[in-house]
Structures are given as structure tokens and as C-alpha cells.
Short mmCIF file of N, CA and C in Angstrom, two decimals:
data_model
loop_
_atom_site.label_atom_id
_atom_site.label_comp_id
_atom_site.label_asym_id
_atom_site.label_seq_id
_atom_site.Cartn_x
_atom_site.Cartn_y
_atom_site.Cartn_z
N UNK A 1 31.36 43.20 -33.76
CA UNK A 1 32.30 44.23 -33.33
C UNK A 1 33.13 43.69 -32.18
N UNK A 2 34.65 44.25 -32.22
CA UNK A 2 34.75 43.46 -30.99
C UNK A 2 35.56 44.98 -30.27
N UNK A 3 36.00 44.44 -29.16
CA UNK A 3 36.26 45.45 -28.06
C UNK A 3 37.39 45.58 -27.56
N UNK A 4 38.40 46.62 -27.50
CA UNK A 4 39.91 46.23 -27.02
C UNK A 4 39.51 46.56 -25.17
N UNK A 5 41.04 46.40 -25.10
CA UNK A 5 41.07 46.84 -23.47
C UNK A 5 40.69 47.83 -23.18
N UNK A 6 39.89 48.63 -22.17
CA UNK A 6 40.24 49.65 -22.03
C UNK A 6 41.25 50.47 -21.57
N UNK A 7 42.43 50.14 -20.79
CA UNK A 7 43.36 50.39 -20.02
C UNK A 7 44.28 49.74 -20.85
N UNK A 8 45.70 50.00 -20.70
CA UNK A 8 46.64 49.45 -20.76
C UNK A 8 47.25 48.34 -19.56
N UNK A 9 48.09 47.26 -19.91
CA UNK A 9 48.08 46.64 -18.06
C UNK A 9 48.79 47.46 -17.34
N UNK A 10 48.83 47.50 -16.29
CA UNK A 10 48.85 48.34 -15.25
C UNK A 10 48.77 49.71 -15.01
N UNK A 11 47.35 49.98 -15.90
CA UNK A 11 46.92 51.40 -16.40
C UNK A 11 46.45 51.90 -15.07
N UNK A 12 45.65 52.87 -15.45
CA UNK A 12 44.51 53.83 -14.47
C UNK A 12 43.35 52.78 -14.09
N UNK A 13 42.13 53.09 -14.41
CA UNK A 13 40.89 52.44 -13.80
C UNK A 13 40.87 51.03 -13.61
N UNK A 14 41.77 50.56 -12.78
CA UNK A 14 41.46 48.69 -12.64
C UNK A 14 40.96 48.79 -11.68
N UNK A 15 39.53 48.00 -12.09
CA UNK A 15 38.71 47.51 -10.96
C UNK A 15 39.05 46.13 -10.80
N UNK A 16 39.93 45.29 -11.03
CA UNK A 16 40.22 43.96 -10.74
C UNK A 16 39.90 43.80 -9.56
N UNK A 17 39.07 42.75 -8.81
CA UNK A 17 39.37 42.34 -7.14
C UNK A 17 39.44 41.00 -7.11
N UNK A 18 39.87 40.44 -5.78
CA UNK A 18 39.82 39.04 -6.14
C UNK A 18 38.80 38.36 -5.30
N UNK A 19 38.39 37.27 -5.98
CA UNK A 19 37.11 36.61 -5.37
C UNK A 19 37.72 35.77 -4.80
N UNK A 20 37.23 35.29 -3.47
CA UNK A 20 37.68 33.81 -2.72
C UNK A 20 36.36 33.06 -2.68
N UNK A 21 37.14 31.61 -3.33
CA UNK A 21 36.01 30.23 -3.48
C UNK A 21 36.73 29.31 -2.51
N UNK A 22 35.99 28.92 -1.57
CA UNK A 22 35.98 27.92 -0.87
C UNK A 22 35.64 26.63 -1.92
N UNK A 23 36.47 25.62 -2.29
CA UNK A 23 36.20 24.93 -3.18
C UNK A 23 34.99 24.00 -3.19
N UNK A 24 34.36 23.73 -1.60
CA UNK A 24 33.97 22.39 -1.67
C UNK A 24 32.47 23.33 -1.11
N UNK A 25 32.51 24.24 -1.48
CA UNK A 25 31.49 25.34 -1.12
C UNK A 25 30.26 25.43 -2.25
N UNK A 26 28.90 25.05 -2.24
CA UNK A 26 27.95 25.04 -3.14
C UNK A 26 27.93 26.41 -3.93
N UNK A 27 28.30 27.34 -3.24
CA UNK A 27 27.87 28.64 -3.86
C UNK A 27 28.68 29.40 -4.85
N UNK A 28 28.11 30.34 -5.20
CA UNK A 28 29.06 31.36 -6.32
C UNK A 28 29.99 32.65 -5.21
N UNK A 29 31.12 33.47 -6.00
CA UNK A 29 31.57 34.65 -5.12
C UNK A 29 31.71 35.34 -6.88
N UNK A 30 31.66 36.57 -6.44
CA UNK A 30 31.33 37.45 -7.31
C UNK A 30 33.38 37.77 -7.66
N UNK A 31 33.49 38.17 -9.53
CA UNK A 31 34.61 38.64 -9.58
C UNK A 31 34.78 39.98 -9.98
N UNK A 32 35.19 41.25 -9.62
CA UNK A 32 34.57 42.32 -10.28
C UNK A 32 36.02 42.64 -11.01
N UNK A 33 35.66 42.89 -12.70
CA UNK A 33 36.71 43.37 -13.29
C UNK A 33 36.36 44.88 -13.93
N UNK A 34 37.10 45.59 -14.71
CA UNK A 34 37.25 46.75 -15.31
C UNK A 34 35.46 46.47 -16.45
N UNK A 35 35.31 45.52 -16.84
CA UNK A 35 34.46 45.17 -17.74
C UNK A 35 32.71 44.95 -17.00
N UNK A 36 32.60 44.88 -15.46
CA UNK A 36 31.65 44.55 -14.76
C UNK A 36 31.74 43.19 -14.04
N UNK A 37 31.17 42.72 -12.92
CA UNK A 37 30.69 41.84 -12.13
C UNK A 37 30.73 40.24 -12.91
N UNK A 38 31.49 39.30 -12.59
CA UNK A 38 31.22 37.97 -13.10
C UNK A 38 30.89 37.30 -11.76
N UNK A 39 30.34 35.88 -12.05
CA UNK A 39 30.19 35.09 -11.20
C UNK A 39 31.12 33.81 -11.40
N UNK A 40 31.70 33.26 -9.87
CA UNK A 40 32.32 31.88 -10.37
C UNK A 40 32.09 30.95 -9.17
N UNK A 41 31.88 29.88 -9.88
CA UNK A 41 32.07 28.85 -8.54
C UNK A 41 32.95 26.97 -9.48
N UNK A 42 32.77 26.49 -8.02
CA UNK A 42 33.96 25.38 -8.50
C UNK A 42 32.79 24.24 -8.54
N UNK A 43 32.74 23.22 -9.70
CA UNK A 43 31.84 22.62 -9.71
C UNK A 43 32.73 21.15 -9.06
N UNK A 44 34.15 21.67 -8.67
CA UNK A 44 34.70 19.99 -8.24
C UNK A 44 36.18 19.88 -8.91
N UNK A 45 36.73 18.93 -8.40
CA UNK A 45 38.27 18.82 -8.92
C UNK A 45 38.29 17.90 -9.27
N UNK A 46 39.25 16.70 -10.24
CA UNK A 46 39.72 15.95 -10.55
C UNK A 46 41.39 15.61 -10.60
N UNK A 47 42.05 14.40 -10.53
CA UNK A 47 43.28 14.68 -10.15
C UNK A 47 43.38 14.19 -11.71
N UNK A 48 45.00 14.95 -12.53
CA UNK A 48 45.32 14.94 -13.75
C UNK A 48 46.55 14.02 -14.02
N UNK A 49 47.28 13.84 -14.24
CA UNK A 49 48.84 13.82 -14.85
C UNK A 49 50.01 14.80 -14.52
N UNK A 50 49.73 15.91 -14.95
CA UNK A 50 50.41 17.00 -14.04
C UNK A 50 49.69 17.38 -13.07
N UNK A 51 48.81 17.72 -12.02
CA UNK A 51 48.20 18.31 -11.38
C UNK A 51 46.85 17.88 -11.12
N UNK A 52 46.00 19.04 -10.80
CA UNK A 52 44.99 18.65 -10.35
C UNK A 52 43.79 19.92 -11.35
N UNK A 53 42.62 18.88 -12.14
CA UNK A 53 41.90 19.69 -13.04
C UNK A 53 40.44 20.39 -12.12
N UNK A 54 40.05 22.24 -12.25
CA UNK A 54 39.65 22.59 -11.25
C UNK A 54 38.48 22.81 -12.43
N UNK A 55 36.86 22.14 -12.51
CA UNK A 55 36.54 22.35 -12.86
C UNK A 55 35.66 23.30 -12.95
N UNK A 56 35.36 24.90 -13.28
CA UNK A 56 34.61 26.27 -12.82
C UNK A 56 33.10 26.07 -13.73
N UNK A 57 32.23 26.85 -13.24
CA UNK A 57 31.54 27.71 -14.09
C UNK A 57 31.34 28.92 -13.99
N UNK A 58 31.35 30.02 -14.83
CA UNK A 58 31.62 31.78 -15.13
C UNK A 58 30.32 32.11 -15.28
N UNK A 59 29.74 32.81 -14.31
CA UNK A 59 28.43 33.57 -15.11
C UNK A 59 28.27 34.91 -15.41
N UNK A 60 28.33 34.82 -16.86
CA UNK A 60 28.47 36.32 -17.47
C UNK A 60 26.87 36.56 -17.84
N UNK A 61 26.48 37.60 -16.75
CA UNK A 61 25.49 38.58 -16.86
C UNK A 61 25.44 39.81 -17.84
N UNK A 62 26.33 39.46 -18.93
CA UNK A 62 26.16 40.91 -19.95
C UNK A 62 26.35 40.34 -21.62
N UNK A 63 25.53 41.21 -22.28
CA UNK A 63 25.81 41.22 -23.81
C UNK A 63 26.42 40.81 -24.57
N UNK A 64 28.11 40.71 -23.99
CA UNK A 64 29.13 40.66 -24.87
C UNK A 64 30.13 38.97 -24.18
N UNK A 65 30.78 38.47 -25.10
CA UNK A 65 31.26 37.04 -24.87
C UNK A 65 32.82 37.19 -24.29
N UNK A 66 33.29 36.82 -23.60
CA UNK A 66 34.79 36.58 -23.20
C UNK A 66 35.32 35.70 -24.17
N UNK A 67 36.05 36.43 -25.05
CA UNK A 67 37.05 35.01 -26.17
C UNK A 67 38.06 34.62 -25.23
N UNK A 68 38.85 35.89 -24.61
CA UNK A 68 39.89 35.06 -24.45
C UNK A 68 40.15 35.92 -23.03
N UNK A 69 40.00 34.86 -21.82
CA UNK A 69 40.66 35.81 -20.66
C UNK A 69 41.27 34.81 -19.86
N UNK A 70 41.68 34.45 -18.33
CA UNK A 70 42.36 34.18 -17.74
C UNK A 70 42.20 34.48 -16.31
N UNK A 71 42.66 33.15 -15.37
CA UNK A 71 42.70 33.43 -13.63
C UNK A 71 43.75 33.84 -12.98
N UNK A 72 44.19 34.35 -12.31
CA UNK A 72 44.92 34.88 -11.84
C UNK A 72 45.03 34.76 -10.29
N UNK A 73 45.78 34.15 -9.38
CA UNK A 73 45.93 34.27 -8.15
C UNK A 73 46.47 33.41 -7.33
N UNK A 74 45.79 32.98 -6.09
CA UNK A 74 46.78 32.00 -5.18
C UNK A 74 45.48 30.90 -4.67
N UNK A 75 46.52 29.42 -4.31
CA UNK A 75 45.35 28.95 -3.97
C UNK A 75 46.25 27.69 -3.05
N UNK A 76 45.33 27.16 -2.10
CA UNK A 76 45.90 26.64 -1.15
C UNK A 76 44.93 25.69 -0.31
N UNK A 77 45.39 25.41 1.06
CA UNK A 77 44.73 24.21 1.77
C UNK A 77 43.06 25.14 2.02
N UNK A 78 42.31 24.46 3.02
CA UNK A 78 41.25 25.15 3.15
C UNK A 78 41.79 26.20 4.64
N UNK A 79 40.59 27.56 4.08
CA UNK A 79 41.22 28.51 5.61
C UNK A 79 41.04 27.77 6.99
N UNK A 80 41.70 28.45 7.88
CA UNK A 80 41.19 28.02 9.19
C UNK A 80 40.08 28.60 9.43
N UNK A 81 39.23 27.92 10.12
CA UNK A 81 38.25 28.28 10.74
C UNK A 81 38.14 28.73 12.14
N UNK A 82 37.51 30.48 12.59
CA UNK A 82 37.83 30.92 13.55
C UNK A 82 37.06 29.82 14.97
N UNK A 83 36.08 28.98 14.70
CA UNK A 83 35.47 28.41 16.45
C UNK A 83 36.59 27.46 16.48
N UNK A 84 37.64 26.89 15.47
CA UNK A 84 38.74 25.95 16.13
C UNK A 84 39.69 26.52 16.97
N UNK A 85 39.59 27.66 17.15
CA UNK A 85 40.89 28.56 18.23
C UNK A 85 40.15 29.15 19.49
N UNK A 86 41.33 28.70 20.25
CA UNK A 86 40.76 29.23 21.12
C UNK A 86 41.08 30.60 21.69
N UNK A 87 41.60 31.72 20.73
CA UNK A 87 41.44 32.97 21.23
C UNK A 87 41.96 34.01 19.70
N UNK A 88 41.30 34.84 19.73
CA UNK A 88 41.99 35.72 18.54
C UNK A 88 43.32 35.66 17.97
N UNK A 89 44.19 35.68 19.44
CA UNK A 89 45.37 35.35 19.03
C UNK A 89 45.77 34.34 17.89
N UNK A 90 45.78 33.04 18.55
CA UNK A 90 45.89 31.82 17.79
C UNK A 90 44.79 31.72 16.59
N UNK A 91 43.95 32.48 16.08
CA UNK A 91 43.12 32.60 15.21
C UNK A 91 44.10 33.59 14.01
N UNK A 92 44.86 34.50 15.01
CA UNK A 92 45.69 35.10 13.53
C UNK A 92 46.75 34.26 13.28
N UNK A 93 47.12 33.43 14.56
CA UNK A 93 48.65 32.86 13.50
C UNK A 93 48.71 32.37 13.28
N UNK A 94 47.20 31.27 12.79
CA UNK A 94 47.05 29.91 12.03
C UNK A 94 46.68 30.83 10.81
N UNK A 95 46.08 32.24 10.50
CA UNK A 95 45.53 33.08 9.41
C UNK A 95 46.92 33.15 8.74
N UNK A 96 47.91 33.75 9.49
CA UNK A 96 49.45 34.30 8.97
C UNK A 96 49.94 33.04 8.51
N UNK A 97 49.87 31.47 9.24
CA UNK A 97 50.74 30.72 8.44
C UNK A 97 49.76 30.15 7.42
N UNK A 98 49.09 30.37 7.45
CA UNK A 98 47.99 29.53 6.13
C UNK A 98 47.77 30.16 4.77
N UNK A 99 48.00 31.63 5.29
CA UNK A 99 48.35 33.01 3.87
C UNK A 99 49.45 32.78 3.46
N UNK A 100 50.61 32.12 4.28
CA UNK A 100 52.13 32.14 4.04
C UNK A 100 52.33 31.12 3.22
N UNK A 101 51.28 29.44 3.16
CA UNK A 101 51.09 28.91 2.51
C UNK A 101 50.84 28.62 0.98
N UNK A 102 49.86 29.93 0.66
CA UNK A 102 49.10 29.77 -0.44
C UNK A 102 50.11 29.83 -1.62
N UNK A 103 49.92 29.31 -3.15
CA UNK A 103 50.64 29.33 -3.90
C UNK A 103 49.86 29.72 -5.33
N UNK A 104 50.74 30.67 -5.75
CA UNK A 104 50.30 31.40 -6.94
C UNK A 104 50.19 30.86 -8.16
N UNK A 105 48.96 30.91 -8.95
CA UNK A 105 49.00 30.17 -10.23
C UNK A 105 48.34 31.30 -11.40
N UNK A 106 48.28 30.55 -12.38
CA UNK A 106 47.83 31.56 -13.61
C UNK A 106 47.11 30.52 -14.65
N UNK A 107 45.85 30.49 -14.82
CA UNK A 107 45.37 30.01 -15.66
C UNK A 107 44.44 30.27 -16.96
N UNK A 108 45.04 29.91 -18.18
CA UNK A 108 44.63 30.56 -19.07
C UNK A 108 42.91 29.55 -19.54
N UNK A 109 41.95 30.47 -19.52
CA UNK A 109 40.70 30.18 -19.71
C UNK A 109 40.32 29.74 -21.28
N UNK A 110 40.65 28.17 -21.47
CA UNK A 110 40.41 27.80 -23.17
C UNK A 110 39.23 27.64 -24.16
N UNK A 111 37.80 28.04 -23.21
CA UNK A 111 36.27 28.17 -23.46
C UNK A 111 36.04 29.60 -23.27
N UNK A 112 35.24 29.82 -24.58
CA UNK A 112 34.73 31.44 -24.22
C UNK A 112 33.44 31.12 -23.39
N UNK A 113 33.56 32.16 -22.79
CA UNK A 113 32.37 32.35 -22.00
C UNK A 113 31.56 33.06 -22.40
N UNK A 114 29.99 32.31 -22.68
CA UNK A 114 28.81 33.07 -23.47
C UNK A 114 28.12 34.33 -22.44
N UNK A 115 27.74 34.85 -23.37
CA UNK A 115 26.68 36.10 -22.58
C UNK A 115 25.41 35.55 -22.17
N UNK A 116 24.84 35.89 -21.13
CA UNK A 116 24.11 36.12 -20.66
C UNK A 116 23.53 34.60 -20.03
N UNK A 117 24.89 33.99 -19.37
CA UNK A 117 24.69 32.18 -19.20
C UNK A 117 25.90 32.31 -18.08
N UNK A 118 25.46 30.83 -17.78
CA UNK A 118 26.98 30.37 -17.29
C UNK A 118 27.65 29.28 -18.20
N UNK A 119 29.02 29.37 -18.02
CA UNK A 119 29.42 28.53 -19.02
C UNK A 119 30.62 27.75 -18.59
N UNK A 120 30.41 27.02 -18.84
CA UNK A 120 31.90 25.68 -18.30
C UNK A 120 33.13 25.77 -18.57
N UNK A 121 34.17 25.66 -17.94
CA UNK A 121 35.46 26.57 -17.50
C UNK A 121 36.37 25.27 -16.80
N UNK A 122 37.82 24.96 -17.53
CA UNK A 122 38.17 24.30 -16.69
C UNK A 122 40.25 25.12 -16.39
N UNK A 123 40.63 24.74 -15.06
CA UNK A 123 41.81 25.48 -14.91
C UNK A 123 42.62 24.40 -14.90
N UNK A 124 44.09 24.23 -15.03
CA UNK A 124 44.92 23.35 -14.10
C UNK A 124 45.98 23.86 -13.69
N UNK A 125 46.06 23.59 -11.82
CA UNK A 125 46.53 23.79 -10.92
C UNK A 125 47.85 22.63 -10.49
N UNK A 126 49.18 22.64 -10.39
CA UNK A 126 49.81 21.84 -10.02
C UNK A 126 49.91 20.69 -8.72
N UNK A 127 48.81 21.13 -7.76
CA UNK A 127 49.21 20.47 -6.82
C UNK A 127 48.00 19.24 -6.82
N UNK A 128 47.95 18.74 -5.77
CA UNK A 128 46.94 17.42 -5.74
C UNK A 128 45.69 17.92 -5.50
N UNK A 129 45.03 17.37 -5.31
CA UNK A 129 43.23 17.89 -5.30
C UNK A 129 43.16 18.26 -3.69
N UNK A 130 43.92 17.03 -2.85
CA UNK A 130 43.57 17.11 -1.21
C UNK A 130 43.91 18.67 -1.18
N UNK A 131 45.15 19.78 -1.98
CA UNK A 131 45.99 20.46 -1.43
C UNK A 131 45.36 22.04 -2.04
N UNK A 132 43.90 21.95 -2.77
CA UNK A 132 43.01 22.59 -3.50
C UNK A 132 42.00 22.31 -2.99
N UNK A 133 41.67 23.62 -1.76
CA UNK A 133 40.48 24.02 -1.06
C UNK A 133 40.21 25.17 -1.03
N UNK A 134 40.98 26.19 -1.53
CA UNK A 134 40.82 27.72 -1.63
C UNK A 134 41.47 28.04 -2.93
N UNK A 135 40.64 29.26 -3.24
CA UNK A 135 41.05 29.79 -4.25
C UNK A 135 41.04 31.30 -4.31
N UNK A 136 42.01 32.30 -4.54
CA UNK A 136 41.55 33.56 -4.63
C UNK A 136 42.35 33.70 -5.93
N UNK A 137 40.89 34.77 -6.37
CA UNK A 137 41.61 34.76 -7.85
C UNK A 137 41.05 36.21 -8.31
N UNK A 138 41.56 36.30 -9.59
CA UNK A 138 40.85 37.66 -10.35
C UNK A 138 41.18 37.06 -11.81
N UNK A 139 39.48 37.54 -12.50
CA UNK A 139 39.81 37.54 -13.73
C UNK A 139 40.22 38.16 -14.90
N UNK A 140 41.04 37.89 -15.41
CA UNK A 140 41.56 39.05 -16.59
C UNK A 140 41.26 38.86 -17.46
N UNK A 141 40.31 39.83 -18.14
CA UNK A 141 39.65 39.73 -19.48
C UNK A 141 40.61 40.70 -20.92
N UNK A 142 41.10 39.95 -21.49
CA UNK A 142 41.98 40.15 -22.81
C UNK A 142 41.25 40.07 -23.94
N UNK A 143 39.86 39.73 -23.92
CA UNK A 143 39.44 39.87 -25.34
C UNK A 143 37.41 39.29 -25.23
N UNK A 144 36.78 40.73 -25.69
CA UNK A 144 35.37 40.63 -26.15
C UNK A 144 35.00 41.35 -27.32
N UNK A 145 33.45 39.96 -27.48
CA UNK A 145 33.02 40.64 -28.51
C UNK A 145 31.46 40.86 -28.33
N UNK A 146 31.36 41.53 -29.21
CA UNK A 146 29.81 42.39 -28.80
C UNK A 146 29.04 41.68 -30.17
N UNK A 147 27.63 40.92 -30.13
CA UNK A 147 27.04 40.56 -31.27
C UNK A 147 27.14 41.85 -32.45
N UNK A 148 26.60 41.30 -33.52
CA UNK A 148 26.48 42.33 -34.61
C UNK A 148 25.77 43.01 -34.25
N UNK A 149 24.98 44.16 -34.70
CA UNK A 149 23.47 44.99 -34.78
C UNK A 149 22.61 44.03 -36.08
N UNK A 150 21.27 43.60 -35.10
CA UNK A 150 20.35 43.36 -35.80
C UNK A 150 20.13 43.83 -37.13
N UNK A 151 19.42 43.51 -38.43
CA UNK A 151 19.35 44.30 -39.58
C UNK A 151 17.72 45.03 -39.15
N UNK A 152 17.64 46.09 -39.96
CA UNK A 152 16.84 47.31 -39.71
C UNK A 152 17.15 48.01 -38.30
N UNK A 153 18.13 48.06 -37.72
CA UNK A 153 18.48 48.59 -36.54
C UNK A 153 19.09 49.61 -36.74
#
């Protein structure tokens, strides 16, 4: 069986938010869409031909498979870090020019992502790898499917 959207785009109930990955960061950040909670983290970059290849893994905690979805957002040098300033002040206007920085991309996700796993995910980003240390993103899910029903079910 498979599953349309529920919403139309830029319907009523979007729970889209966006997750920020520190790239060079061991851990996962949670993505929450209309569909429930994913997980992502960056397993590392490589530099490409055009750009720079961001390699992810997605962990889908539910039933049903992502055929076909997509990243969405901005991504840029790494943030500043607040103990390098020496006062709030200068802590926001290295924040303001480093947000002013970031640059928007869109990447279409060419691996479905299995249920109830994580699964290997790769994006490409135009700029060089040095210039890919942050990422905020949201994922947009365009297409699931739900296994069959067991027989005698």
C-alpha cells in the first residue's frame, strides 16, 4: 500500500523543523516531519567534481520506507563558538554575520530509506568540504510505502 501526502505543500499541519548537524560532530539531531521523528547525522564529506559529496545516514524508526524524499536548507562554515568572545555582544555579531553567511541548498535523496534501520544517504552540496561544517536542514518526505498485510491477517 502506499501513502500520499497528507497536506498539500504549504497546507495546514506542517510539522517540518529543521535539524542542525554540526558536521564533524559524532552524533545524530533529530528531524521532525508531518510523518514523525527521523534521525540524521553526517558520516563525513568528500570533495567531488562539482562540489563537495555529504555523506548522511537517516534513521527511520517506523514501519513504512521513504521512496522518495529530499533535504532542504542552508549550510555553511562551522558556528561560532560562544567562550571565543569576549562578551555577549560580540557573541551576537559573529552569530548575525555567520547566519548572513549560510547558503541554501536542496537535495534530492536517491536511496530509499528502510524502516526500522538506518540507511545510507548521500547529498551534493556546491561548495568545498573546508566550507561544509553546518548544516540545517528539514526533510521532505514525497513518497511512502507501508509493507503488504501478512496472509491470514
Amino acid at each position: 500500500a502506499q501513502l500520499n501526502r497528507q497536506f498539500a505543500e504549504g497546507g495546514g499541519g506542517n510539522a517540518n523543523q529543521f535539524a542542525h548537524l554540526d558536521v564533524d560532530a559524532k552524533s545524530a539531531s533529530v528531524m521532525k516531519t508531518d510523518y514523525g521523528a527521523f534521525l540524521i547525522t553526517v558520516k563525513g564529506t568528500e570533495p567531488s567534481e562539482v562540489g563537495t559529496k555529504v555523506n548522511l545516514e537517516i534513521g527511520n524508526p517506523y514501519g513504512f520506507t521513504l521512496n522518495q524524499c529530499r533535504l532542504v536548507g542552508d549550510y555553511g562554515k562551522a558556528r561560532p563558538k560562544r567562550d571565543q568572545s569576549a562578551s555577549e555582544e560580540e557573541y551576537s555579531e559573529k552569530m548575525a554575520v555567520w547566519t548572513e553567511s549560510l547558503q541554501p541548498f536542496e537535495g534530492m535523496i536517491s536511496t530509499k530509506i528502510s524502516n526500522f534501520r538506518w540507511s545510507k544517504a548521500t547529498i551534493l552540496l556546491p561548495g568545498k568540504p573546508e566550507d561544509i561544517k553546518f548544516l540545517r536542514c528539514q526533510l521532505r518526505i514525497e513518497d511512502v510505502t507501508l509493507p503488504a498485510a501478512m496472509a491470514g491477517e
